[in-house]
XYZ file of C-alpha atoms in Angstrom:
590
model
C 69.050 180.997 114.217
C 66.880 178.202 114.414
C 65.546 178.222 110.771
C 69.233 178.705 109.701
C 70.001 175.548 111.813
C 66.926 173.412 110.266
C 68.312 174.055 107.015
C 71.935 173.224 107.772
C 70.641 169.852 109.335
C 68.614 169.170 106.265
C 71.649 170.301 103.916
C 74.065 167.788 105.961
C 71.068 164.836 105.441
C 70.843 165.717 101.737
C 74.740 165.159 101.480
C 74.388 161.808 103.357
C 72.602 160.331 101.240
C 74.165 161.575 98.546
C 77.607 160.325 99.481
C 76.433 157.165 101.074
C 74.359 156.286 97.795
C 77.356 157.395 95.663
C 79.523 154.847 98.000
C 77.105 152.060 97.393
C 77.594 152.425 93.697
C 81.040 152.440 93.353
C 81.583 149.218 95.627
C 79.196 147.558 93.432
C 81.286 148.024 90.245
C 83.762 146.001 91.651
C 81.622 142.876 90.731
C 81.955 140.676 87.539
C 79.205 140.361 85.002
C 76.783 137.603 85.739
C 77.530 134.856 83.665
C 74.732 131.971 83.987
C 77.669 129.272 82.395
C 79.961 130.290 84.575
C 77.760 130.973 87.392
C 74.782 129.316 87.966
C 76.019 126.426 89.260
C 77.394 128.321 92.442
C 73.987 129.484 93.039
C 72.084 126.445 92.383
C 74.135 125.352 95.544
C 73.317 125.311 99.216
C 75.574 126.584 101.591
C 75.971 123.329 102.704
C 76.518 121.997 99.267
C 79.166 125.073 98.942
C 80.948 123.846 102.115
C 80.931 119.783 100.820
C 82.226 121.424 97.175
C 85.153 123.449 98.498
C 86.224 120.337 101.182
C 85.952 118.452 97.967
C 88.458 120.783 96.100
C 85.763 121.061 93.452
C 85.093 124.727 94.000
C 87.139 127.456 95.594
C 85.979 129.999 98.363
C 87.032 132.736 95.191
C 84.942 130.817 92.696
C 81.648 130.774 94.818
C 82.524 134.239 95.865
C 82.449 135.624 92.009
C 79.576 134.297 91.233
C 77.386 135.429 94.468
C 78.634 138.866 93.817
C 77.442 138.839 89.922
C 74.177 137.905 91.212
C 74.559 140.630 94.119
C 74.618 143.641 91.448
C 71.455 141.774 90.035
C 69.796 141.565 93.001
C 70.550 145.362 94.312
C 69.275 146.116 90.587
C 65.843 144.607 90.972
C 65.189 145.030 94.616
C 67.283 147.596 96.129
C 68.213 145.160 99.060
C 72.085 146.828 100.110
C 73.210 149.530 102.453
C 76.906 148.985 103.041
C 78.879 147.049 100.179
C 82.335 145.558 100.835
C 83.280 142.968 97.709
C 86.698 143.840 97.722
C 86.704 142.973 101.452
C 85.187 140.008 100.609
C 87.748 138.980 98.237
C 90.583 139.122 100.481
C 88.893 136.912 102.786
C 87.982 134.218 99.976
C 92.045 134.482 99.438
C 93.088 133.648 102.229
C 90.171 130.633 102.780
C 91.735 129.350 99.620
C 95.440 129.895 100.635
C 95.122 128.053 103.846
C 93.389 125.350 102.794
C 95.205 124.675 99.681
C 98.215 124.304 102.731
C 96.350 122.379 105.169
C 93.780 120.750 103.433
C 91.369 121.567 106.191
C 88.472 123.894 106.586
C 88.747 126.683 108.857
C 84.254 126.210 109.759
C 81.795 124.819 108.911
C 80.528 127.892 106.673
C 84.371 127.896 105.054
C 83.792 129.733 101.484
C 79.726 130.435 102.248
C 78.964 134.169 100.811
C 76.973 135.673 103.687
C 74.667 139.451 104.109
C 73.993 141.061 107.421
C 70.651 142.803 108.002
C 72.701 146.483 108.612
C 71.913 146.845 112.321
C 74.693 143.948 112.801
C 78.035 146.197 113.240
C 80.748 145.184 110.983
C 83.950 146.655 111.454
C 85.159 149.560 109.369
C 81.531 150.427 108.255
C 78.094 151.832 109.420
C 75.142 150.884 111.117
C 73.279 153.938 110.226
C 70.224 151.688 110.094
C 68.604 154.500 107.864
C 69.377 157.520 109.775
C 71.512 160.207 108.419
C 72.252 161.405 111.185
C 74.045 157.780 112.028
C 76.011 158.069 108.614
C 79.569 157.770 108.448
C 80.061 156.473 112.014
C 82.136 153.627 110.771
C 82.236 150.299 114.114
C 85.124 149.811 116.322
C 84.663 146.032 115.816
C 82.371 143.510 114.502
C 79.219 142.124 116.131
C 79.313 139.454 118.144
C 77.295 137.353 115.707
C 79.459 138.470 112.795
C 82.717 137.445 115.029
C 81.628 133.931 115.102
C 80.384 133.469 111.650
C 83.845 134.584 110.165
C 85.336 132.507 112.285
C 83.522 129.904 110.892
C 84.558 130.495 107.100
C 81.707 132.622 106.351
C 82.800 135.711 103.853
C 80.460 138.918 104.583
C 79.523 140.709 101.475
C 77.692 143.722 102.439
C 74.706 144.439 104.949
C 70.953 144.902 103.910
C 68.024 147.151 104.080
C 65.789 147.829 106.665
C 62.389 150.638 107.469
C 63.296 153.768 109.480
C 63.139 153.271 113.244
C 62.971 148.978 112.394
C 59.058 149.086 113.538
C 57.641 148.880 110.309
C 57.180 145.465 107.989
C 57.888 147.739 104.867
C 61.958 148.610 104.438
C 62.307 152.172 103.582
C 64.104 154.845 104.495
C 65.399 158.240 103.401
C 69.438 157.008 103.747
C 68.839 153.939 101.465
C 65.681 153.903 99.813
C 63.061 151.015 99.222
C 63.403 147.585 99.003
C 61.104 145.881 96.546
C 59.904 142.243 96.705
C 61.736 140.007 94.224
C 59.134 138.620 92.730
C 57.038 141.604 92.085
C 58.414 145.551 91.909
C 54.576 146.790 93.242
C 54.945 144.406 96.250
C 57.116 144.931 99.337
C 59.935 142.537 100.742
C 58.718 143.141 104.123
C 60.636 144.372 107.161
C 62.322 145.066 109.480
C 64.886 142.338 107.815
C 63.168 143.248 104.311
C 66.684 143.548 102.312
C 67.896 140.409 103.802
C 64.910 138.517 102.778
C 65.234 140.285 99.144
C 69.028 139.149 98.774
C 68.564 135.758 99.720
C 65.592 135.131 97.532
C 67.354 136.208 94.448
C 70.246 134.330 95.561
C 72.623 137.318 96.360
C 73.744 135.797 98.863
C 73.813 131.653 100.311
C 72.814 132.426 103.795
C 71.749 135.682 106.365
C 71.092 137.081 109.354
C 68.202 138.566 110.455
C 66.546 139.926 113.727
C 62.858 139.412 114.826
C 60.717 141.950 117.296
C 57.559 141.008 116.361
C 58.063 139.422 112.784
C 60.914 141.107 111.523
C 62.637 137.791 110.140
C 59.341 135.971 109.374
C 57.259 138.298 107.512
C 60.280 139.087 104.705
C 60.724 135.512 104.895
C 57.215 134.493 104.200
C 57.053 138.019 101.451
C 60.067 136.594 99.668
C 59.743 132.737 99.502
C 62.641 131.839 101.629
C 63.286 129.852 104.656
C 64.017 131.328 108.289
C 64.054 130.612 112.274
C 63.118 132.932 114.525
C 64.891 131.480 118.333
C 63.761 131.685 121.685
C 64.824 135.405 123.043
C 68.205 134.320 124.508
C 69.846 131.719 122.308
C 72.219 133.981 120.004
C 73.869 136.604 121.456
C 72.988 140.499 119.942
C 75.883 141.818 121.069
C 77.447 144.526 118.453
C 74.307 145.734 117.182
C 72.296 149.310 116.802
C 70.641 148.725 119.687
C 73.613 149.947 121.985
C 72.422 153.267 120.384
C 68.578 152.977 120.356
C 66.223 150.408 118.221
C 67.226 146.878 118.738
C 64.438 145.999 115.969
C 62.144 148.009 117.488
C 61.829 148.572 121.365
C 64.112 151.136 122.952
C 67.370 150.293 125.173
C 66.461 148.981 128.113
C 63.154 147.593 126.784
C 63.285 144.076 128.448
C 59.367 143.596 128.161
C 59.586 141.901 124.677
C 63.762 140.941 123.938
C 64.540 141.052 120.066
C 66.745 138.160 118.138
C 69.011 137.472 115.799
C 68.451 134.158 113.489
C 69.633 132.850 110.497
C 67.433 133.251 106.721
C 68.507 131.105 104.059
C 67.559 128.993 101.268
C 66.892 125.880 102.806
C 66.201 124.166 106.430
C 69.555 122.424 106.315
C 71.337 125.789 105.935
C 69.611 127.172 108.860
C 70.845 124.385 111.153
C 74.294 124.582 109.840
C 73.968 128.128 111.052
C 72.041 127.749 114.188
C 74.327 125.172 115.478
C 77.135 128.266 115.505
C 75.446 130.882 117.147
C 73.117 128.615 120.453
C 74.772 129.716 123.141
C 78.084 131.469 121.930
C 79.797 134.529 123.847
C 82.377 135.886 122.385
C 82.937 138.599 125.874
C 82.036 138.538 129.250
C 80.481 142.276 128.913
C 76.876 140.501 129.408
C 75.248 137.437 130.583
C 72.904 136.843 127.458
C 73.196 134.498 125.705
C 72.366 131.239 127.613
C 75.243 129.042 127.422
C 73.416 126.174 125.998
C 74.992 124.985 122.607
C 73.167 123.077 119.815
C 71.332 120.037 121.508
C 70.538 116.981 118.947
C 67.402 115.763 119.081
C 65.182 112.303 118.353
C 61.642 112.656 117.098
C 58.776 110.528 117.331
C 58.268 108.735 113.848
C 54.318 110.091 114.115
C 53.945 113.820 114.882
C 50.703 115.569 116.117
C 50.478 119.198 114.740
C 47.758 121.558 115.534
C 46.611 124.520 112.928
C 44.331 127.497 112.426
C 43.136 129.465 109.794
C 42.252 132.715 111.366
C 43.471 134.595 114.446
C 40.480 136.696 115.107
C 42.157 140.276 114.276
C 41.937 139.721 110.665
C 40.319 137.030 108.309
C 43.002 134.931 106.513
C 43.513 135.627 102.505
C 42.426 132.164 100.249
C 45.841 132.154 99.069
C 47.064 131.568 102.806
C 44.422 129.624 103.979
C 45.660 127.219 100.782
C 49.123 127.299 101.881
C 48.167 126.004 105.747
C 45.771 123.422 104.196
C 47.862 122.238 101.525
C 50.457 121.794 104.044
C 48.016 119.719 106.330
C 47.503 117.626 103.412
C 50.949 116.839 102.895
C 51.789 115.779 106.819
C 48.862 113.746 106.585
C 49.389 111.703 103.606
C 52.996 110.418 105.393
C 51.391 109.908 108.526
C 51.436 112.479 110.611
C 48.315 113.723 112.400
C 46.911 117.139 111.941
C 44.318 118.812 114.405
C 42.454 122.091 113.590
C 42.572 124.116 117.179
C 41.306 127.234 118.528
C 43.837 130.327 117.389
C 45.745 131.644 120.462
C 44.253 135.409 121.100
C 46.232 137.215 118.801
C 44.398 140.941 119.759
C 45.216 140.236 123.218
C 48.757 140.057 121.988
C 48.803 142.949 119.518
C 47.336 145.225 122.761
C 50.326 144.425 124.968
C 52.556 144.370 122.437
C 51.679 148.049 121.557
C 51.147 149.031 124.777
C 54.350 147.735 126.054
C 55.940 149.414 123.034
C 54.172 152.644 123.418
C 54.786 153.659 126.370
C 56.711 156.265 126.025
C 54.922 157.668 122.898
C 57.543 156.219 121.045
C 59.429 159.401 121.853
C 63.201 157.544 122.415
C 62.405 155.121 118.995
C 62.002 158.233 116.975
C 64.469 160.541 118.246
C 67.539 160.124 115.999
C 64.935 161.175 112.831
C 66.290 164.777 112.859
C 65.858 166.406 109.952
C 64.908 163.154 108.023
C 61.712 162.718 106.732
C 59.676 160.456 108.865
C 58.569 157.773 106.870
C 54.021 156.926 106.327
C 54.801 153.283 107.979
C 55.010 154.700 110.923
C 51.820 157.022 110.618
C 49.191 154.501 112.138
C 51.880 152.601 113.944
C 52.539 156.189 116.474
C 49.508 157.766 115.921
C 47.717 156.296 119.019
C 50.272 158.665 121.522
C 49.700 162.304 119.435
C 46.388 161.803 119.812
C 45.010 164.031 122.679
C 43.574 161.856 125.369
C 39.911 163.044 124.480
C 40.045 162.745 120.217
C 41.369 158.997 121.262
C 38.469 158.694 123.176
C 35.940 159.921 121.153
C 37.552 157.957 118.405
C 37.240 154.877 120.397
C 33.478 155.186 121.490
C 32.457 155.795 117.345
C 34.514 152.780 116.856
C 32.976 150.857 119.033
C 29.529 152.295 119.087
C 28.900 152.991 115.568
C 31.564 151.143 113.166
C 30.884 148.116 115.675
C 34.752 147.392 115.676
C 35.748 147.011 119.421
C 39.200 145.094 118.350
C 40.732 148.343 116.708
C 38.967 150.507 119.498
C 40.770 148.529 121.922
C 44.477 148.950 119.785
C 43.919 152.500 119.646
C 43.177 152.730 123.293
C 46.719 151.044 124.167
C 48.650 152.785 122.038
C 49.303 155.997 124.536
C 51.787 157.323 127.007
C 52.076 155.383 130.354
C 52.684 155.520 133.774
C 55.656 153.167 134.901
C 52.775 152.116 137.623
C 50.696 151.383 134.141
C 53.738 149.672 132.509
C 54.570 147.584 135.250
C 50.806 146.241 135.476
C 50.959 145.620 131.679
C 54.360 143.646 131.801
C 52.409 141.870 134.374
C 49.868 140.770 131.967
C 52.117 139.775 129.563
C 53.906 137.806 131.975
C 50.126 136.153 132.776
C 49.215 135.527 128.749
C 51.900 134.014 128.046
C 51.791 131.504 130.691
C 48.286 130.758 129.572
C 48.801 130.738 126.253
C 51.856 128.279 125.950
C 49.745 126.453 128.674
C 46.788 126.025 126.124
C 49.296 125.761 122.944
C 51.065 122.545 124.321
C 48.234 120.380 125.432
C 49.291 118.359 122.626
C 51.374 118.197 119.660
C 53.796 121.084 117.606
C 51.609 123.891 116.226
C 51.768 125.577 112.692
C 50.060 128.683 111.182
C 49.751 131.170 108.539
C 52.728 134.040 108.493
C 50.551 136.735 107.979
C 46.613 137.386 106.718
C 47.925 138.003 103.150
C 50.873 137.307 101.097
C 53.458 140.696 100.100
C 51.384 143.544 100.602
C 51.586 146.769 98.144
C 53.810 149.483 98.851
C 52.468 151.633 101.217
C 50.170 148.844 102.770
C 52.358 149.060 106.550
C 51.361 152.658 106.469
C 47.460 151.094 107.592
C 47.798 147.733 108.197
C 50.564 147.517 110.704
C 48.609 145.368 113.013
C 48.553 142.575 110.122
C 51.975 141.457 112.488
C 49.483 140.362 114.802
C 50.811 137.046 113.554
C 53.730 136.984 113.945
C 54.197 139.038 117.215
C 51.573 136.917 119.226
C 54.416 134.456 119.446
C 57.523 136.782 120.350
C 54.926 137.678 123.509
C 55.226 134.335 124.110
C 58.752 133.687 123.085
C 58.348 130.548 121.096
C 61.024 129.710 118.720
C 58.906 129.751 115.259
C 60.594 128.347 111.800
C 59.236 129.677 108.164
C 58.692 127.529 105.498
C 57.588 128.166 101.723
C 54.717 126.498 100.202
C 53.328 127.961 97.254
C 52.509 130.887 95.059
C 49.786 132.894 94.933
C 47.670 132.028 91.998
C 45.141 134.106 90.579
C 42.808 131.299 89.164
C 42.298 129.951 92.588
C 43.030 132.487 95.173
C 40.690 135.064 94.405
C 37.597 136.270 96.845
C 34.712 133.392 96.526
C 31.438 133.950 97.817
C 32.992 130.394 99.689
C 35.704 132.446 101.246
C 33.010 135.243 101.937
C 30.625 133.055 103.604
C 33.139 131.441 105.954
C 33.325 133.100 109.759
C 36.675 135.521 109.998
C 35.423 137.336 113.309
C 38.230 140.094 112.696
C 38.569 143.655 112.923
C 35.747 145.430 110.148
C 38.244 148.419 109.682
C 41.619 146.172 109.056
C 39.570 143.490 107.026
C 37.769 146.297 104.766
C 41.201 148.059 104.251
C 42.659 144.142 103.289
C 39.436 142.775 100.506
C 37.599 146.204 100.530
C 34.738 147.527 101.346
C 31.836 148.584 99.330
C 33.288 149.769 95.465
C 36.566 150.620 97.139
C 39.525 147.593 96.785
C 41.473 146.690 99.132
C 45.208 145.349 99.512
C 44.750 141.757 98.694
C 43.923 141.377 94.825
C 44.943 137.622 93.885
C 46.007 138.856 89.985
C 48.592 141.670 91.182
C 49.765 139.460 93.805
C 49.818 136.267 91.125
C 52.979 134.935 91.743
C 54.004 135.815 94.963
C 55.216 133.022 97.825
C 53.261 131.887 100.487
C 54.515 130.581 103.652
C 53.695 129.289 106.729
C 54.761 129.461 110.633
C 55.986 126.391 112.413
C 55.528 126.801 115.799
C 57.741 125.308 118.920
C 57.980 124.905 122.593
C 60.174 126.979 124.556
C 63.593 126.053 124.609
C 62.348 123.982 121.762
C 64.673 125.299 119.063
C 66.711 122.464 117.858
C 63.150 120.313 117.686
C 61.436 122.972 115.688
C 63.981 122.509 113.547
C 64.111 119.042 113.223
C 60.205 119.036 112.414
C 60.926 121.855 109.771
C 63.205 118.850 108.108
C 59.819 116.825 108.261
C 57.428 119.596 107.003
C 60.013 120.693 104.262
C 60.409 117.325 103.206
C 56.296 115.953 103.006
C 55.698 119.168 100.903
C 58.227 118.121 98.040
C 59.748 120.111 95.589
C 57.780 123.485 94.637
C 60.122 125.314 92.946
C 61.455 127.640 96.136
C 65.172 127.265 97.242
C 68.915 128.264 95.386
C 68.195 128.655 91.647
C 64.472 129.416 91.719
C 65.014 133.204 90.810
C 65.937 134.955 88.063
C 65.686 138.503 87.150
C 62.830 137.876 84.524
C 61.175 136.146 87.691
C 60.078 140.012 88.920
C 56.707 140.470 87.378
C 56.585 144.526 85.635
C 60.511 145.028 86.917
C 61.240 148.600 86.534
C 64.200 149.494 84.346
C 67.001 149.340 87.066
C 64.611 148.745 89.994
C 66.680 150.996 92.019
C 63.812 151.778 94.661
C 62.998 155.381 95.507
């Protein structure tokens, strides 16, 4: 019986995605073709520039919705960003915007007429959150998600919901169900993960505004992969209500996984647009079910007119790429010549970070986080990120004295020895320690002024590059440990003239792990990930970092930062489908 059963299961998956693909394509003929007269001029817009238009009977919610959804086919052409598509839904909603304000002449939000994408753990009613699983497919939600509740109530019109990686614990977004999403800017690069299709839409202007929902960099490395803006808040400022993680990964982690809580925030296109958004979801409820979020609602704030920002160039787990040590200087440049002070600091410890964060995660041998996989195939991101737990106790041992004793690295000795099965008498002692860093750490972060980094090593990564460098989100996770609210901002491009490997960059200290930073610039004849002429082109962000409770601050000094950098050709309009250097013929992902 039980190979009979195995190939039933695998029958039913093969159907799934066959059906749900089939789905996809249909919805998206319902679109008109893109029309840059006609169009562009919607998509050259903010959503806060949408919202002004419409209140100034200039546009119409049905107007602005046409054109995002011409550019939506475009953008599921190049990059393969969609799961569930719902224009026609969409439609009806722009309708009735129109019809009611045409009677009352007043808005019904402040995102009234703004086209808007859901990363596809966010439950919409009516259609799935498989989050890549076919064994999740056609489960349709009883109701929307709490975040999705308030944004239509707002005036926002949901289009469709975007790609993610199987089990969410990846940086790469792939998965059997949907495919892979490719970076808009290049088809060999990735658009990140675990909100990888969200970044991807927004970028190529599929869509004015999103949501996204952070882990351990799951809004901020698509963000910094993709050129677009994005805020990751503190853990309990926007309710997650309504989302896959009733059922198991809430971007990672496992239900009931308190150790490290995962987020929802907004991604857009500028810093403006992420207020708008922001000042929506702080502190809404829309049930009593649960006591998260906070009930603290937007707070204005007044800066200083002189800022002190701290920065560092490495993180000690791996050596930052030229092209990202440009962006953070180049950056530091441009607060400085308006006056603001910039301080180089010590780097918080990101390994010490990456350990607990993958022992915390681990300790179960990730047996709950990959147990709706079934018949799929499990994806290679996830190969070196649950590797440490099949590993016999004595091969991870042995593995970890030749990595220590003869490769000489004791940083990846020391990941591989956390990621393993746990006692709860081991877990509890390493929530302890988390507890303990990150009271040190914001203790040593906030001796003085607002902090700002790099949003990962290198810029977009190759395909396939999660599947051994998963502990690049050293990053961005160090500060989910510590549950600051952190704010991405685009800076530049890579470009192959400048940002290739020096004998400069060589020469200069990195202190990182010798196995991550020879799989990154190579080792020997072998190459490595980061190659400045594939990757010419490709955006380059950086972190701003924030207090606790800090959000509205943060991003009141991402106003600052955005606006001492100057235009750089990021934002609505800046993409185009020529833009995507070698597109494949229908970039339809695999």
């Amino acid at each position: 019986m039980w190979p009979l059963t195995s190939i039933s299961a695998q029958q039913a998956s093969r159907e799934a995605i066959e059906s749900k693909r089939a789905c996809r394509a249909e919805a998206l003929k319902h679109a008109p073709e893109f029309s840059s007269e006609v169009h562009q001029k919607y998509l050259d817009a903010t959503a806060t520039q949408i919202v002004e238009n419409i209140e100034a009977r200039l546009w119409t919610a049905s107007d602005v919705l046409e054109a995002y959804l011409a550019r939506a086919v475009q953008a599921q052409q190049a990059t393969n960003c969609f799961t569930e598509v719902f224009f026609d839904l969409a439609r009806e909603d722009a309708r009735k915007l129109d019809a009611e304000f045409a009677k009352t002449g007043r808005l019904k939000g402040t995102l009234h007429g703004v086209p808007i994408s859901v990363k596809d753990q966010f439950d919409v009613k009516g259609f799935d959150s498989a989050v890549g699983y076919t064994q999740w497919a056609d489960r349709p939600a009883q109701k929307d998600a709490a975040v999705v509740t308030m944004l239509r109530k707002a005036g926002a019109v949901i289009i469709a919901k975007t790609n993610i990686p199987q089990t969410l614990l990846a940086f790469e977004s792939a998965n059997p169900l949907w495919g892979r999403t490719l970076n808009p800017w290049s088809v060999a690069h990735t658009a990140g993960g675990s909100s990888g299709g969200e970044g991807a839409v927004i970028a190529t202007d599929g869509a004015a505004l999103g949501v996204g929902s952070d882990v351990g960099g799951s809004i901020r490395i698509p963000s910094g992969y993709c050129g677009i803006y994005a805020l990751k808040p503190g853990q309990i400022r926007v309710s997650y209500e309504g989302t896959s993680s009733k059922r198991i990964a809430a971007d990672g982690p496992n239900p009931g996984f308190e150790a490290v809580r995962a987020v929802a925030g907004p991604m857009g296109r500028s810093v403006a647009d992420l207020e708008r958004m922001a000042r929506i979801l702080f502190g809404e409820r829309e049930s009593v079910e649960g006591y998260y979020p906070a009930p603290v609602p937007y707070r204005d704030v007044t800066l200083p007119e002189k800022l002190r920002f701290g920065y560092y160039l490495n993180d000690g787990v791996v050596k930052g790429s030229p092209a990202c040590h440009r962006a953070v200087l180049e950056t530091v440049e441009a607060l400085r010549k308006v006056g603001h002070e910039c301080v180089e600091i010590d780097a918080p410890d990101a390994a010490q970070a990456l350990r607990l964060f993958t022992g915390l995660t681990s300790a179960d041998g990730y047996e709950k986080l990959t147990s709706p996989l079934g018949p799929d195939t499990r994806d290679p991101a996830l190969f070196l990120v649950t590797l440490g737990p099949r590993l016999p106790n004595f091969v991870r041992a042995i593995a970890g004295w030749v990595l220590r004793n003869f490769v000489g690295d004791t940083k990846f000795a020391s990941f591989l020895a956390h990621s393993r099965r746990k006692s709860v008498f081991q877990y509890y002692g390493l929530v302890a320690d988390k507890l303990a860093f990150e009271l040190r750490t914001r203790t040593a972060l906030w001796s003085g002024g607002h902090r700002r980094r790099r949003t990962s090593a290198v810029p977009a990564v190759p395909h396939g590059g999660c599947d051994r460098l998963a502990p690049l989100a050293c990053s961005t996770l160090l500060y989910n440990i510590v549950d600051s609210p952190v704010g991405v901002i685009p800076v530049t491009r890579v470009d192959a003239t400048r940002d290739g490997l020096s004998e400069e960059w060589r020469a200069a200290p990195g202190n990182g792990s010798k196995i991550l930073e020879g799989e990154i610039y190579g080792r020997g004849s072998k190459a490595g990930a980061y190659d400045a002429r594939a990757m010419d082109g490709l955006p380059v962000g950086v972190q701003i970092i924030g207090q606790a409770w800090g959000d509205e601050r943060l991003l009141a000094i991402m106003h600052i930062v955005d606006a001492a950098l100057g235009p750089r050709g990021f934002g609505p309009g800046s993409w185009t489908p020529s833009r995507q250097n070698g597109r494949a013929k229908g970039g339809k992902g695999q």
